PDB file of C-alpha atoms and ligand atoms in Angstrom:
ATOM      1  CA  MET T 106      10.466  -2.125   9.115  1.00  0.00           C
ATOM      2  CA  VAL T 107      10.370   1.635   8.876  1.00  0.00           C
ATOM      3  CA  GLU T 108      12.192   3.837  11.334  1.00  0.00           C
ATOM      4  CA  LEU T 109      12.630   7.585  11.328  1.00  0.00           C
ATOM      5  CA  LYS T 110      14.827   9.157  13.957  1.00  0.00           C
ATOM      6  CA  ASP T 111      14.561  12.900  14.420  1.00  0.00           C
ATOM      7  CA  VAL T 112      13.915  13.434  10.721  1.00  0.00           C
ATOM      8  CA  SER T 113      13.340  16.851   9.225  1.00  0.00           C
ATOM      9  CA  VAL T 114      12.821  17.811   5.597  1.00  0.00           C
ATOM     10  CA  THR T 115      13.236  21.385   4.445  1.00  0.00           C
ATOM     11  CA  TYR T 116      12.632  21.984   0.743  1.00  0.00           C
ATOM     12  CA  SER T 117      14.965  24.341  -1.101  1.00  0.00           C
ATOM     13  CA  SER T 118      12.129  26.870  -1.068  1.00  0.00           C
ATOM     14  CA  GLY T 119      12.579  27.025   2.705  1.00  0.00           C
ATOM     15  CA  VAL T 120       9.355  25.131   3.544  1.00  0.00           C
ATOM     16  CA  ASP T 121       9.757  22.837   6.544  1.00  0.00           C
ATOM     17  CA  ALA T 122       7.665  19.898   5.316  1.00  0.00           C
ATOM     18  CA  LEU T 123       8.601  17.520   8.174  1.00  0.00           C
ATOM     19  CA  GLU T 124      10.021  18.510  11.530  1.00  0.00           C
ATOM     20  CA  HIS T 125      11.736  16.201  14.021  1.00  0.00           C
ATOM     21  CA  ILE T 126       9.775  13.099  13.101  1.00  0.00           C
ATOM     22  CA  ASN T 127      10.271   9.979  15.221  1.00  0.00           C
ATOM     23  CA  LEU T 128       8.375   7.001  13.937  1.00  0.00           C
ATOM     24  CA  LYS T 129       8.678   3.241  14.001  1.00  0.00           C
ATOM     25  CA  ILE T 130       6.540   0.868  11.987  1.00  0.00           C
ATOM     26  CA  ASN T 131       7.361  -2.755  12.754  1.00  0.00           C
ATOM     27  CA  ASP T 132       7.187  -5.627  10.301  1.00  0.00           C
ATOM     28  CA  GLY T 133       3.626  -6.890  10.108  1.00  0.00           C
ATOM     29  CA  ASP T 134       2.033  -3.632  11.296  1.00  0.00           C
ATOM     30  CA  PHE T 135      -0.931  -1.925   9.661  1.00  0.00           C
ATOM     31  CA  VAL T 136      -0.974   1.852  10.083  1.00  0.00           C
ATOM     32  CA  PHE T 137      -3.149   4.654   8.861  1.00  0.00           C
ATOM     33  CA  VAL T 138      -1.374   7.941   8.245  1.00  0.00           C
ATOM     34  CA  VAL T 139      -3.809  10.833   8.298  1.00  0.00           C
ATOM     35  CA  GLY T 140      -3.419  14.569   7.939  1.00  0.00           C
ATOM     36  CA  ALA T 141      -4.764  17.544   6.053  1.00  0.00           C
ATOM     37  CA  SER T 142      -3.544  18.570   2.634  1.00  0.00           C
ATOM     38  CA  GLY T 143      -0.067  20.082   2.939  1.00  0.00           C
ATOM     39  CA  ALA T 144       0.635  18.317   6.244  1.00  0.00           C
ATOM     40  CA  GLY T 145       3.648  16.390   4.925  1.00  0.00           C
ATOM     41  CA  LYS T 146       2.211  12.977   4.011  1.00  0.00           C
ATOM     42  CA  SER T 147       3.601  12.896   0.462  1.00  0.00           C
ATOM     43  CA  THR T 148       6.941  14.111   1.728  1.00  0.00           C
ATOM     44  CA  LEU T 149       7.003  11.138   4.108  1.00  0.00           C
ATOM     45  CA  ILE T 150       6.262   8.719   1.259  1.00  0.00           C
ATOM     46  CA  LYS T 151       8.928  10.295  -0.955  1.00  0.00           C
ATOM     47  CA  LEU T 152      11.431   9.914   1.869  1.00  0.00           C
ATOM     48  CA  LEU T 153      10.699   6.209   2.258  1.00  0.00           C
ATOM     49  CA  LEU T 154      11.168   5.658  -1.479  1.00  0.00           C
ATOM     50  CA  LYS T 155      14.321   7.776  -1.423  1.00  0.00           C
ATOM     51  CA  GLU T 156      12.890  10.156  -3.990  1.00  0.00           C
ATOM     52  CA  ILE T 157      14.072  12.886  -1.646  1.00  0.00           C
ATOM     53  CA  ASP T 158      16.592  12.880   1.203  1.00  0.00           C
ATOM     54  CA  ALA T 159      16.104  13.938   4.796  1.00  0.00           C
ATOM     55  CA  THR T 160      17.663  17.290   5.597  1.00  0.00           C
ATOM     56  CA  SER T 161      18.591  15.835   8.991  1.00  0.00           C
ATOM     57  CA  GLY T 162      17.963  12.646  10.945  1.00  0.00           C
ATOM     58  CA  THR T 163      18.071   9.003   9.837  1.00  0.00           C
ATOM     59  CA  VAL T 164      15.605   6.965   7.814  1.00  0.00           C
ATOM     60  CA  THR T 165      15.707   3.163   7.746  1.00  0.00           C
ATOM     61  CA  VAL T 166      13.429   1.156   5.465  1.00  0.00           C
ATOM     62  CA  ASN T 167      13.387  -2.641   5.281  1.00  0.00           C
ATOM     63  CA  GLY T 168      16.964  -2.855   6.519  1.00  0.00           C
ATOM     64  CA  TYR T 169      18.334  -0.084   4.301  1.00  0.00           C
ATOM     65  CA  GLN T 170      19.763   2.989   5.990  1.00  0.00           C
ATOM     66  CA  LEU T 171      18.730   5.495   3.355  1.00  0.00           C
ATOM     67  CA  GLY T 172      21.356   8.120   4.151  1.00  0.00           C
ATOM     68  CA  HIS T 173      24.053   5.565   3.312  1.00  0.00           C
ATOM     69  CA  LEU T 174      22.363   4.049   0.309  1.00  0.00           C
ATOM     70  CA  LYS T 175      24.274   4.204  -2.966  1.00  0.00           C
ATOM     71  CA  LYS T 176      22.407   5.308  -6.054  1.00  0.00           C
ATOM     72  CA  ARG T 177      22.714   1.882  -7.633  1.00  0.00           C
ATOM     73  CA  GLN T 178      21.049   0.316  -4.566  1.00  0.00           C
ATOM     74  CA  ILE T 179      17.886   2.425  -4.887  1.00  0.00           C
ATOM     75  CA  PRO T 180      16.089  -0.027  -7.223  1.00  0.00           C
ATOM     76  CA  GLU T 181      16.880  -2.780  -4.725  1.00  0.00           C
ATOM     77  CA  LEU T 182      15.270  -0.749  -1.921  1.00  0.00           C
ATOM     78  CA  ARG T 183      12.220   0.034  -4.059  1.00  0.00           C
ATOM     79  CA  ARG T 184      11.692  -3.629  -4.873  1.00  0.00           C
ATOM     80  CA  THR T 185      10.993  -4.187  -1.178  1.00  0.00           C
ATOM     81  CA  ILE T 186       8.104  -1.707  -1.352  1.00  0.00           C
ATOM     82  CA  GLY T 187       4.819  -2.031  -3.240  1.00  0.00           C
ATOM     83  CA  ILE T 188       2.978   1.187  -3.979  1.00  0.00           C
ATOM     84  CA  VAL T 189      -0.702   1.763  -4.611  1.00  0.00           C
ATOM     85  CA  PHE T 190      -1.735   5.162  -5.970  1.00  0.00           C
ATOM     86  CA  GLN T 191      -5.003   7.046  -5.816  1.00  0.00           C
ATOM     87  CA  ASP T 192      -5.218   7.147  -9.623  1.00  0.00           C
ATOM     88  CA  PHE T 193      -4.368   3.415 -10.054  1.00  0.00           C
ATOM     89  CA  ARG T 194      -1.731   4.069 -12.772  1.00  0.00           C
ATOM     90  CA  LEU T 195      -2.579   1.022 -14.832  1.00  0.00           C
ATOM     91  CA  ILE T 196      -1.376   0.719 -18.412  1.00  0.00           C
ATOM     92  CA  SER T 197      -4.506   1.044 -20.529  1.00  0.00           C
ATOM     93  CA  LYS T 198      -3.201  -1.020 -23.444  1.00  0.00           C
ATOM     94  CA  MET T 199      -2.494  -3.990 -21.207  1.00  0.00           C
ATOM     95  CA  THR T 200      -4.901  -6.505 -19.718  1.00  0.00           C
ATOM     96  CA  VAL T 201      -5.138  -7.063 -15.976  1.00  0.00           C
ATOM     97  CA  TYR T 202      -2.810 -10.043 -16.316  1.00  0.00           C
ATOM     98  CA  GLU T 203      -0.288  -8.106 -18.404  1.00  0.00           C
ATOM     99  CA  ASN T 204      -0.332  -5.079 -16.087  1.00  0.00           C
ATOM    100  CA  ILE T 205       0.753  -7.313 -13.238  1.00  0.00           C
ATOM    101  CA  ALA T 206       3.119  -9.582 -15.188  1.00  0.00           C
ATOM    102  CA  PHE T 207       4.890  -6.500 -16.532  1.00  0.00           C
ATOM    103  CA  VAL T 208       6.361  -5.751 -13.081  1.00  0.00           C
ATOM    104  CA  LEU T 209       8.037  -9.157 -13.010  1.00  0.00           C
ATOM    105  CA  ARG T 210       9.145  -8.975 -16.629  1.00  0.00           C
ATOM    106  CA  VAL T 211      11.086  -5.754 -16.080  1.00  0.00           C
ATOM    107  CA  ILE T 212      13.106  -7.441 -13.358  1.00  0.00           C
ATOM    108  CA  ASP T 213      13.679 -10.484 -15.590  1.00  0.00           C
ATOM    109  CA  ALA T 214      11.795 -12.933 -13.402  1.00  0.00           C
ATOM    110  CA  PRO T 215      11.724 -16.447 -14.889  1.00  0.00           C
ATOM    111  CA  ARG T 216       8.714 -17.029 -17.141  1.00  0.00           C
ATOM    112  CA  LYS T 217       7.683 -20.080 -15.206  1.00  0.00           C
ATOM    113  CA  TYR T 218       7.534 -18.041 -12.006  1.00  0.00           C
ATOM    114  CA  ILE T 219       5.507 -15.293 -13.727  1.00  0.00           C
ATOM    115  CA  ARG T 220       2.989 -17.858 -15.004  1.00  0.00           C
ATOM    116  CA  LYS T 221       2.495 -19.100 -11.461  1.00  0.00           C
ATOM    117  CA  ARG T 222       2.762 -15.896  -9.467  1.00  0.00           C
ATOM    118  CA  VAL T 223       0.477 -13.633 -11.534  1.00  0.00           C
ATOM    119  CA  PRO T 224      -2.662 -15.830 -11.358  1.00  0.00           C
ATOM    120  CA  TYR T 225      -1.978 -16.279  -7.657  1.00  0.00           C
ATOM    121  CA  VAL T 226      -1.997 -12.551  -6.857  1.00  0.00           C
ATOM    122  CA  ILE T 227      -5.012 -12.074  -9.148  1.00  0.00           C
ATOM    123  CA  SER T 228      -6.850 -14.653  -7.057  1.00  0.00           C
ATOM    124  CA  LEU T 229      -5.776 -12.899  -3.842  1.00  0.00           C
ATOM    125  CA  VAL T 230      -7.623  -9.780  -4.943  1.00  0.00           C
ATOM    126  CA  GLY T 231     -10.586 -11.778  -6.264  1.00  0.00           C
ATOM    127  CA  LEU T 232     -10.300 -10.832  -9.928  1.00  0.00           C
ATOM    128  CA  GLN T 233      -9.909 -14.218 -11.598  1.00  0.00           C
ATOM    129  CA  ALA T 234     -12.847 -13.478 -13.895  1.00  0.00           C
ATOM    130  CA  LYS T 235     -11.250 -10.225 -15.080  1.00  0.00           C
ATOM    131  CA  ALA T 236      -7.723 -11.412 -15.809  1.00  0.00           C
ATOM    132  CA  ASN T 237      -8.096 -10.761 -19.534  1.00  0.00           C
ATOM    133  CA  SER T 238     -10.024  -7.492 -19.239  1.00  0.00           C
ATOM    134  CA  TYR T 239      -8.558  -4.088 -19.989  1.00  0.00           C
ATOM    135  CA  PRO T 240      -8.586  -1.310 -17.351  1.00  0.00           C
ATOM    136  CA  THR T 241     -11.338   0.597 -19.201  1.00  0.00           C
ATOM    137  CA  GLU T 242     -13.593  -2.433 -18.732  1.00  0.00           C
ATOM    138  CA  LEU T 243     -13.240  -2.327 -14.956  1.00  0.00           C
ATOM    139  CA  SER T 244     -14.885  -0.351 -12.146  1.00  0.00           C
ATOM    140  CA  GLY T 245     -12.786   1.943  -9.936  1.00  0.00           C
ATOM    141  CA  GLY T 246     -12.793  -0.640  -7.164  1.00  0.00           C
ATOM    142  CA  GLU T 247     -11.637  -3.340  -9.573  1.00  0.00           C
ATOM    143  CA  MET T 248      -8.895  -1.127 -10.974  1.00  0.00           C
ATOM    144  CA  GLN T 249      -7.643  -0.535  -7.455  1.00  0.00           C
ATOM    145  CA  ARG T 250      -7.657  -4.295  -6.846  1.00  0.00           C
ATOM    146  CA  VAL T 251      -5.447  -4.718  -9.905  1.00  0.00           C
ATOM    147  CA  ALA T 252      -3.134  -2.008  -8.575  1.00  0.00           C
ATOM    148  CA  ILE T 253      -2.957  -3.826  -5.244  1.00  0.00           C
ATOM    149  CA  ALA T 254      -2.192  -7.124  -6.992  1.00  0.00           C
ATOM    150  CA  ARG T 255       0.532  -5.362  -8.962  1.00  0.00           C
ATOM    151  CA  ALA T 256       1.995  -3.937  -5.748  1.00  0.00           C
ATOM    152  CA  LEU T 257       1.974  -7.425  -4.239  1.00  0.00           C
ATOM    153  CA  VAL T 258       3.414  -9.413  -7.107  1.00  0.00           C
ATOM    154  CA  ASN T 259       6.999  -8.752  -6.080  1.00  0.00           C
ATOM    155  CA  ASP T 260       6.253  -9.979  -2.570  1.00  0.00           C
ATOM    156  CA  PRO T 261       7.256  -6.677  -0.943  1.00  0.00           C
ATOM    157  CA  ALA T 262       7.865  -6.365   2.791  1.00  0.00           C
ATOM    158  CA  LEU T 263       5.937  -3.077   2.831  1.00  0.00           C
ATOM    159  CA  ILE T 264       2.947  -1.770   0.914  1.00  0.00           C
ATOM    160  CA  ILE T 265       2.399   1.974   0.823  1.00  0.00           C
ATOM    161  CA  ALA T 266      -1.117   2.867  -0.261  1.00  0.00           C
ATOM    162  CA  ASP T 267      -1.367   6.582  -1.064  1.00  0.00           C
ATOM    163  CA  GLU T 268      -5.026   7.644  -0.804  1.00  0.00           C
ATOM    164  CA  PRO T 269      -6.078   4.317  -2.362  1.00  0.00           C
ATOM    165  CA  THR T 270      -9.775   5.030  -1.888  1.00  0.00           C
ATOM    166  CA  GLY T 271      -9.667   8.580  -3.243  1.00  0.00           C
ATOM    167  CA  ASN T 272     -11.257   7.659  -6.576  1.00  0.00           C
ATOM    168  CA  ILE T 273     -13.612   4.963  -5.362  1.00  0.00           C
ATOM    169  CA  ASP T 274     -17.235   4.920  -4.197  1.00  0.00           C
ATOM    170  CA  PRO T 275     -17.508   4.970  -0.392  1.00  0.00           C
ATOM    171  CA  GLU T 276     -19.003   1.463  -0.102  1.00  0.00           C
ATOM    172  CA  LEU T 277     -16.213   0.003  -2.203  1.00  0.00           C
ATOM    173  CA  SER T 278     -13.646   1.945  -0.175  1.00  0.00           C
ATOM    174  CA  TYR T 279     -14.367  -0.298   2.780  1.00  0.00           C
ATOM    175  CA  GLU T 280     -13.656  -3.346   0.650  1.00  0.00           C
ATOM    176  CA  ILE T 281     -10.329  -1.893  -0.447  1.00  0.00           C
ATOM    177  CA  VAL T 282      -9.267  -1.262   3.163  1.00  0.00           C
ATOM    178  CA  ASP T 283     -10.520  -4.711   4.068  1.00  0.00           C
ATOM    179  CA  LEU T 284      -8.424  -6.201   1.274  1.00  0.00           C
ATOM    180  CA  LEU T 285      -5.342  -4.316   2.481  1.00  0.00           C
ATOM    181  CA  ARG T 286      -6.009  -5.577   5.981  1.00  0.00           C
ATOM    182  CA  SER T 287      -6.303  -9.172   4.819  1.00  0.00           C
ATOM    183  CA  ILE T 288      -3.007  -8.773   2.934  1.00  0.00           C
ATOM    184  CA  ASN T 289      -1.519  -7.396   6.149  1.00  0.00           C
ATOM    185  CA  MET T 290      -2.751 -10.453   8.007  1.00  0.00           C
ATOM    186  CA  GLN T 291      -0.610 -12.557   5.690  1.00  0.00           C
ATOM    187  CA  GLY T 292       2.448 -10.694   7.004  1.00  0.00           C
ATOM    188  CA  THR T 293       2.954  -7.695   4.695  1.00  0.00           C
ATOM    189  CA  THR T 294       3.411  -4.380   6.488  1.00  0.00           C
ATOM    190  CA  VAL T 295       0.862  -1.845   5.238  1.00  0.00           C
ATOM    191  CA  MET T 296       0.973   1.924   5.499  1.00  0.00           C
ATOM    192  CA  MET T 297      -2.199   3.531   4.222  1.00  0.00           C
ATOM    193  CA  VAL T 298      -2.225   7.291   3.761  1.00  0.00           C
ATOM    194  CA  THR T 299      -5.676   8.815   3.732  1.00  0.00           C
ATOM    195  CA  HIS T 300      -7.637  11.900   4.646  1.00  0.00           C
ATOM    196  CA  GLU T 301     -10.877   9.927   4.949  1.00  0.00           C
ATOM    197  CA  HIS T 302     -11.452  10.115   8.670  1.00  0.00           C
ATOM    198  CA  GLU T 303     -14.698   8.180   8.538  1.00  0.00           C
ATOM    199  CA  LEU T 304     -12.909   5.195   7.072  1.00  0.00           C
ATOM    200  CA  VAL T 305     -10.195   5.325   9.716  1.00  0.00           C
ATOM    201  CA  ARG T 306     -12.702   5.746  12.520  1.00  0.00           C
ATOM    202  CA  ARG T 307     -14.657   2.745  11.342  1.00  0.00           C
ATOM    203  CA  PHE T 308     -11.695   0.393  11.046  1.00  0.00           C
ATOM    204  CA  GLY T 309      -9.574   1.682  13.900  1.00  0.00           C
ATOM    205  CA  GLY T 310      -6.040   0.398  14.518  1.00  0.00           C
ATOM    206  CA  ARG T 311      -2.835   2.388  14.708  1.00  0.00           C
ATOM    207  CA  ILE T 312      -3.353   5.933  13.537  1.00  0.00           C
ATOM    208  CA  ILE T 313      -0.575   8.433  12.919  1.00  0.00           C
ATOM    209  CA  ASN T 314      -1.700  12.013  12.480  1.00  0.00           C
ATOM    210  CA  ILE T 315       0.678  14.424  10.789  1.00  0.00           C
ATOM    211  CA  THR T 316      -0.162  18.087  11.164  1.00  0.00           C
ATOM    212  CA  GLU T 317       2.043  20.837   9.762  1.00  0.00           C
ATOM    213  CA  GLY T 318       5.009  18.513   9.463  1.00  0.00           C
ATOM    214  CA  GLN T 319       4.782  17.042  12.930  1.00  0.00           C
ATOM    215  CA  ILE T 320       3.352  13.845  14.371  1.00  0.00           C
ATOM    216  CA  VAL T 321       0.662  15.073  16.711  1.00  0.00           C
ATOM    217  CA  PHE T 322      -0.922  11.684  17.382  1.00  0.00           C
ATOM    218  CA  ASP T 323       0.347   8.104  17.150  1.00  0.00           C
ATOM    219  CA  ASP T 324      -1.802   5.605  18.959  1.00  0.00           C
ATOM    220  CA  ILE T 325      -4.197   2.701  18.607  1.00  0.00           C
ATOM    221  CA  MET T 326      -7.891   3.427  18.416  1.00  0.00           C
ATOM    222  CA  GLU T 327     -10.711   0.942  18.495  1.00  0.00           C
ATOM    223  CA  GLY T 328     -12.882   0.678  15.403  1.00  0.00           C
ATOM    224  CA  SER T 329     -16.262   2.320  15.835  1.00  0.00           C
ATOM    225  CA  ASP T 330     -18.307  -0.265  14.072  1.00  0.00           C
ATOM    226  CA  ASP T 331     -17.500  -3.816  15.072  1.00  0.00           C
ATOM    227  CA  GLU T 332     -20.757  -5.168  13.725  1.00  0.00           C
ATOM    228  CA  PHE T 333     -19.994  -3.714  10.326  1.00  0.00           C
ATOM    229  CA  LEU T 334     -16.494  -5.191  10.396  1.00  0.00           C
ATOM    230  CA  GLU T 335     -17.822  -8.564  11.418  1.00  0.00           C
ATOM    231  CA  GLU T 336     -20.213  -8.548   8.489  1.00  0.00           C
ATOM    232  CA  LEU T 337     -17.412  -7.655   6.140  1.00  0.00           C
ATOM    233  CA  GLU T 338     -15.347 -10.494   7.589  1.00  0.00           C
ATOM    234  CA  ILE T 339     -18.191 -12.977   7.247  1.00  0.00           C
ATOM    235  CA  SER T 340     -18.827 -12.017   3.645  1.00  0.00           C
ATOM    236  CA  ARG T 341     -15.136 -12.360   2.858  1.00  0.00           C
ATOM    237  CA  ILE T 342     -14.926 -15.761   4.509  1.00  0.00           C
ATOM    238  CA  SER T 343     -18.004 -17.056   2.698  1.00  0.00           C
ATOM    239  CA  GLU T 344     -16.636 -15.715  -0.569  1.00  0.00           C
ATOM    240  CA  ASN T 345     -13.396 -17.566   0.062  1.00  0.00           C
ATOM    241  CA  LEU T 346     -15.264 -20.750   0.804  1.00  0.00           C
ATOM    242  CA  GLU T 347     -16.926 -20.474  -2.582  1.00  0.00           C
ATOM    243  CA  ASN T 348     -13.526 -19.821  -4.141  1.00  0.00           C
ATOM    244  CA  PRO T 349     -11.093 -21.964  -2.193  1.00  0.00           C
ATOM    245  CA  GLU T 350      -8.190 -20.693  -4.297  1.00  0.00           C
ATOM    246  CA  ASN T 351      -8.698 -17.420  -2.414  1.00  0.00           C
ATOM    247  CA  LEU T 352      -7.566 -18.973   0.792  1.00  0.00           C
ATOM    248  CA  TYR T 353      -4.043 -17.640   0.360  1.00  0.00           C
ATOM    249  CA  HIS T 354      -2.300 -20.924  -0.242  1.00  0.00           C
ATOM    250  CA  GLU T 355      -0.029 -20.913  -3.180  1.00  0.00           C
ATOM    251  CA  SER T 356      -0.508 -24.184  -5.049  1.00  0.00           C
TER     252      SER T 356
HETATM  253  P1  ADP O 159       0.549  16.344   1.890  1.00  0.00           P
HETATM  254  O1  ADP O 159       0.995  15.171   1.098  1.00  0.00           O
HETATM  255  O2  ADP O 159       0.184  16.019   3.296  1.00  0.00           O
HETATM  256  O3  ADP O 159      -0.530  17.130   1.198  1.00  0.00           O
HETATM  257  P2  ADP O 159       3.157  17.447   1.202  1.00  0.00           P
HETATM  258  O4  ADP O 159       4.153  16.527   1.768  1.00  0.00           O
HETATM  259  O5  ADP O 159       2.890  17.370  -0.256  1.00  0.00           O
HETATM  260  O6  ADP O 159       1.797  17.372   2.040  1.00  0.00           O
HETATM  261  O7  ADP O 159       3.621  18.942   1.508  1.00  0.00           O
HETATM  262  C1  ADP O 159       4.104  19.390   2.782  1.00  0.00           C
HETATM  263  C2  ADP O 159       4.569  20.841   2.632  1.00  0.00           C
HETATM  264  O8  ADP O 159       5.705  20.910   1.779  1.00  0.00           O
HETATM  265  C3  ADP O 159       3.537  21.763   2.013  1.00  0.00           C
HETATM  266  O9  ADP O 159       3.660  23.026   2.598  1.00  0.00           O
HETATM  267  C4  ADP O 159       3.937  21.813   0.559  1.00  0.00           C
HETATM  268  O10 ADP O 159       3.509  23.015  -0.052  1.00  0.00           O
HETATM  269  C5  ADP O 159       5.439  21.708   0.636  1.00  0.00           C
HETATM  270  N1  ADP O 159       6.044  21.048  -0.523  1.00  0.00           N
HETATM  271  C6  ADP O 159       5.764  19.836  -1.005  1.00  0.00           C
HETATM  272  N2  ADP O 159       6.559  19.516  -2.047  1.00  0.00           N
HETATM  273  C7  ADP O 159       7.395  20.580  -2.221  1.00  0.00           C
HETATM  274  C8  ADP O 159       8.469  20.863  -3.127  1.00  0.00           C
HETATM  275  N3  ADP O 159       8.855  19.990  -4.059  1.00  0.00           N
HETATM  276  N4  ADP O 159       9.099  22.047  -3.007  1.00  0.00           N
HETATM  277  C9  ADP O 159       8.734  22.936  -2.067  1.00  0.00           C
HETATM  278  N5  ADP O 159       7.732  22.728  -1.160  1.00  0.00           N
HETATM  279  C10 ADP O 159       7.070  21.573  -1.243  1.00  0.00           C
END
């Protein structure tokens, strides 16, 4: 759960990046955050990760009141959040499998768990055939799937996707949003930051618009293209029927 109560952020330069933000994202929600460049979207993400502090107001993320969080608790907070970046940020010398396993190794997860968990999240994003490939051998869409699997491997309560479709062909962008939505349907809260209005319009759902540091719109809009979404759904279901391990049940 994410809750901001009357939150403002003023950078030391004097720029008011966020002003009196009130926002609640419940567990299990899927939200799009939209806004022009410079609107305050990155500042919002940095706040949630406690990379910066609010100048005033209170921020609560996954049960942590960030104003009261001790420095040593920050890694604990961040483990409850999975992040997906526009530029994927995969390690080029590591295979798909290793890129994902790495996240669990740094937190000393038991080897047995890693051997079970990593193939599972790889199957969730449909990349079983690419587990031993290197990032350079993948398409942009596939690289983003790896990044999503990596964000998921820790079983975070919240996934923040920061312009995840920014470096991907438009057709594949829909698949990435669809994948994030299917992950959301399994219970993970998803916050997707984007400036691609067409994408948002097509999918619909809860849309939060930040303009010049303020929330100017926060409401649910219907998707514009139900037929398109139905097709996407049907293709995903048929794909899962061909690959039953994709049906989200951990063996
Ligand atoms: P967005 O992610 O929507 O493009 P940002 O959150 O990056 O917007 O920026 C919001 C405002 O804060 C902008 O005016 C930007 O120039 C300013 N800003 C962002 N980061 C800093 C910083 N570290 N120091 C000073 N001003 C900043």
